[in-house]
Short mmCIF file of N, CA and C in Angstrom, two decimals:
data_model
loop_
_atom_site.label_atom_id
_atom_site.label_comp_id
_atom_site.label_asym_id
_atom_site.label_seq_id
_atom_site.Cartn_x
_atom_site.Cartn_y
_atom_site.Cartn_z
N MET V 139 82.20 78.60 106.65
CA MET V 139 82.86 79.12 105.62
C MET V 139 82.10 80.15 104.71
N GLU V 140 81.01 80.04 104.76
CA GLU V 140 80.39 81.22 103.78
C GLU V 140 80.57 82.59 104.52
N GLN V 141 80.66 82.67 105.87
CA GLN V 141 80.79 84.03 106.54
C GLN V 141 82.23 84.37 106.35
N ILE V 142 83.35 83.39 106.26
CA ILE V 142 84.50 83.79 106.12
C ILE V 142 84.76 84.23 104.67
N LEU V 143 84.08 83.55 103.58
CA LEU V 143 84.42 84.16 102.20
C LEU V 143 83.67 85.61 102.45
N ILE V 144 82.42 85.76 102.79
CA ILE V 144 81.79 87.23 102.66
C ILE V 144 82.55 88.15 103.47
N GLY V 145 83.39 87.80 104.55
CA GLY V 145 84.29 88.63 105.27
C GLY V 145 85.47 89.06 104.51
N PHE V 146 85.90 87.88 103.72
CA PHE V 146 87.15 88.00 102.57
C PHE V 146 86.80 89.12 101.64
N TYR V 147 85.72 88.85 100.97
CA TYR V 147 85.18 90.00 100.14
C TYR V 147 85.09 91.22 100.42
N ALA V 148 84.50 91.38 101.68
CA ALA V 148 84.17 92.78 102.49
C ALA V 148 85.51 93.57 102.63
N LEU V 149 86.50 92.78 103.16
CA LEU V 149 87.76 93.18 103.48
C LEU V 149 88.55 93.77 102.01
N PHE V 150 88.33 93.10 100.93
CA PHE V 150 89.08 93.37 99.65
C PHE V 150 88.35 94.64 99.23
N PHE V 151 86.94 94.69 99.28
CA PHE V 151 86.17 95.79 98.72
C PHE V 151 86.58 97.12 99.52
N ALA V 152 86.38 96.81 100.91
CA ALA V 152 86.77 97.97 101.78
C ALA V 152 88.18 98.54 101.46
N THR V 153 89.11 97.68 101.43
CA THR V 153 90.54 98.09 101.31
C THR V 153 90.76 98.63 99.83
N GLY V 154 89.98 98.14 98.83
CA GLY V 154 90.02 98.51 97.34
C GLY V 154 89.41 99.82 97.13
N PHE V 155 88.34 100.14 97.93
CA PHE V 155 87.60 101.42 97.93
C PHE V 155 88.55 102.49 98.39
N MET V 156 89.06 102.06 99.67
CA MET V 156 89.98 103.10 100.28
C MET V 156 91.20 103.37 99.40
N GLY V 157 91.64 102.18 98.86
CA GLY V 157 92.88 102.38 97.84
C GLY V 157 92.46 103.30 96.73
N VAL V 158 91.25 103.31 96.34
CA VAL V 158 90.80 104.08 95.02
C VAL V 158 90.73 105.73 95.53
N ALA V 159 90.12 105.75 96.72
CA ALA V 159 90.14 107.20 97.47
C ALA V 159 91.47 107.51 97.56
N ALA V 160 92.40 106.93 98.27
CA ALA V 160 93.77 107.34 98.54
C ALA V 160 94.45 107.65 97.23
N LEU V 161 94.42 106.92 96.17
CA LEU V 161 94.96 107.02 94.88
C LEU V 161 94.37 108.47 94.24
N TYR V 162 93.22 108.54 94.22
CA TYR V 162 92.48 109.63 93.51
C TYR V 162 92.98 111.00 94.36
N LEU V 163 92.85 110.86 95.64
CA LEU V 163 93.41 112.15 96.36
C LEU V 163 94.97 112.58 95.92
N LEU V 164 95.88 111.33 96.09
CA LEU V 164 97.22 111.73 95.69
C LEU V 164 97.22 112.08 94.22
N ASP V 165 96.49 111.63 93.27
CA ASP V 165 96.42 112.23 92.05
C ASP V 165 96.18 113.69 91.85
N LEU V 166 95.11 113.97 92.63
CA LEU V 166 94.75 115.38 92.58
C LEU V 166 95.99 116.37 93.05
N ARG V 167 96.79 115.71 94.09
CA ARG V 167 97.84 116.60 94.49
C ARG V 167 99.10 116.54 93.52
N LEU V 168 99.54 115.39 92.99
CA LEU V 168 100.58 115.34 92.28
C LEU V 168 100.42 115.28 90.69
N ARG V 169 99.20 115.01 90.13
CA ARG V 169 99.02 115.11 88.63
C ARG V 169 100.05 114.19 88.03
N SER V 170 99.98 113.03 88.39
CA SER V 170 101.04 112.13 87.65
C SER V 170 100.25 110.99 86.97
N GLN V 171 101.05 110.94 85.71
CA GLN V 171 100.37 109.94 84.78
C GLN V 171 100.28 108.61 85.42
N LEU V 172 101.35 108.02 86.24
CA LEU V 172 101.46 106.92 86.85
C LEU V 172 100.17 106.54 87.82
N LEU V 173 99.98 107.59 88.44
CA LEU V 173 98.98 107.29 89.38
C LEU V 173 97.46 107.24 88.76
N LYS V 174 97.46 107.79 87.50
CA LYS V 174 96.11 107.40 86.72
C LYS V 174 96.12 106.07 86.31
N LEU V 175 97.33 105.52 85.84
CA LEU V 175 97.28 104.17 85.73
C LEU V 175 97.04 103.12 86.71
N LEU V 176 97.51 103.71 87.94
CA LEU V 176 97.34 102.84 89.01
C LEU V 176 95.88 102.75 89.43
N LEU V 177 95.15 103.98 89.33
CA LEU V 177 93.96 104.19 89.64
C LEU V 177 93.04 103.38 88.73
N LEU V 178 93.40 103.38 87.50
CA LEU V 178 92.60 102.27 86.62
C LEU V 178 92.90 100.85 86.76
N VAL V 179 93.98 100.44 87.12
CA VAL V 179 94.24 99.13 87.60
C VAL V 179 93.28 98.74 88.89
N GLN V 180 93.24 99.46 89.86
CA GLN V 180 92.52 99.27 91.10
C GLN V 180 91.15 99.33 90.70
N PHE V 181 90.53 100.12 89.75
CA PHE V 181 89.14 100.04 89.34
C PHE V 181 88.91 98.74 88.68
N LEU V 182 89.73 98.21 87.97
CA LEU V 182 89.58 96.90 87.29
C LEU V 182 89.52 95.82 88.09
N PHE V 183 90.43 95.91 89.19
CA PHE V 183 90.52 94.95 90.12
C PHE V 183 89.12 94.86 91.04
N LEU V 184 88.58 96.00 91.18
CA LEU V 184 87.21 96.25 91.97
C LEU V 184 86.27 95.47 91.17
N ILE V 185 86.02 95.96 89.87
CA ILE V 185 85.25 95.34 89.04
C ILE V 185 85.18 93.78 88.75
N ALA V 186 86.43 93.22 88.80
CA ALA V 186 86.66 91.84 88.70
C ALA V 186 86.25 90.99 89.95
N MET V 187 86.52 91.78 91.15
CA MET V 187 86.00 91.20 92.51
C MET V 187 84.56 90.94 92.53
N GLY V 188 84.14 92.21 91.88
CA GLY V 188 82.49 92.12 92.12
C GLY V 188 81.92 91.28 91.03
N LEU V 189 82.60 91.06 89.92
CA LEU V 189 81.91 90.13 89.00
C LEU V 189 82.14 88.59 89.54
N ILE V 190 82.98 88.27 90.09
CA ILE V 190 83.20 86.88 90.71
C ILE V 190 82.42 86.75 91.92
N LEU V 191 81.93 87.82 92.69
CA LEU V 191 81.17 87.51 93.65
C LEU V 191 79.78 87.33 93.29
N VAL V 192 79.26 88.00 92.04
CA VAL V 192 77.98 87.92 91.54
C VAL V 192 78.05 86.49 90.93
N TYR V 193 79.13 86.05 90.08
CA TYR V 193 79.09 84.61 89.51
C TYR V 193 79.05 83.61 90.49
N LEU V 194 79.69 83.82 91.66
CA LEU V 194 79.59 82.77 92.67
C LEU V 194 78.15 82.78 93.33
N TYR V 195 77.58 83.83 93.58
CA TYR V 195 76.29 83.81 94.03
C TYR V 195 75.29 83.33 93.08
N LEU V 196 75.38 83.61 92.00
CA LEU V 196 74.45 83.00 90.82
C LEU V 196 74.56 81.59 90.66
N GLN V 197 75.87 81.21 90.71
CA GLN V 197 76.24 79.86 90.58
C GLN V 197 75.78 78.97 91.77
N SER V 198 75.59 79.61 92.96
CA SER V 198 75.27 78.91 94.18
C SER V 198 73.78 78.86 94.13
N LEU V 199 73.04 79.79 93.42
CA LEU V 199 71.50 79.54 93.53
C LEU V 199 71.00 78.31 92.40
N THR V 200 72.02 77.98 91.73
CA THR V 200 71.51 76.67 90.79
C THR V 200 72.06 75.35 91.24
N LEU V 201 72.72 75.37 92.40
CA LEU V 201 73.23 74.10 93.06
C LEU V 201 72.03 73.61 93.67
N PRO V 202 72.15 72.36 93.85
CA PRO V 202 70.95 71.42 94.59
C PRO V 202 71.44 71.59 96.10
N ASP V 203 72.70 71.88 96.59
CA ASP V 203 73.13 71.74 97.94
C ASP V 203 72.61 73.07 98.50
N ALA V 204 71.67 73.43 98.67
CA ALA V 204 70.77 74.38 99.26
C ALA V 204 71.65 75.89 99.06
N GLY V 205 72.54 75.98 97.72
CA GLY V 205 73.00 77.20 97.47
C GLY V 205 74.33 77.61 98.35
N ARG V 206 75.18 76.44 98.75
CA ARG V 206 76.29 76.79 99.44
C ARG V 206 77.24 77.50 98.54
N ILE V 207 78.02 78.64 98.93
CA ILE V 207 79.01 79.22 98.17
C ILE V 207 80.19 78.20 97.96
N GLU V 208 80.68 77.45 99.12
CA GLU V 208 81.93 77.05 99.36
C GLU V 208 81.70 75.59 98.26
N THR V 209 80.57 75.28 98.00
CA THR V 209 80.47 74.08 97.03
C THR V 209 80.80 74.66 95.65
N THR V 210 80.46 75.83 95.51
CA THR V 210 80.83 76.61 94.18
C THR V 210 82.18 76.62 94.10
N ILE V 211 82.99 77.09 94.93
CA ILE V 211 84.31 77.28 94.85
C ILE V 211 85.21 75.86 94.49
N ILE V 212 84.67 74.88 95.29
CA ILE V 212 85.21 73.34 94.90
C ILE V 212 84.78 73.05 93.54
N ILE V 213 83.92 73.30 93.10
CA ILE V 213 83.53 73.02 91.58
C ILE V 213 84.30 73.69 90.66
N MET V 214 84.82 74.91 91.03
CA MET V 214 85.50 75.74 89.93
C MET V 214 87.02 75.32 90.12
#
């Protein structure tokens, strides 16, 4: 389960960073205000995903169950 969760986060981060790059390049071409807003939303999404991952990791360090991440998800 831990490998699946890490893969899930890696997939979202990879597609998130690719989305940021694509939106940035499109913004350079079109200079649209909507694209700037979408880029901001994408950055906020990536920051939130990163904070959740850090929280789950730190929470798993304090659990007596050998620090398993899926136990943390069940508790939440």
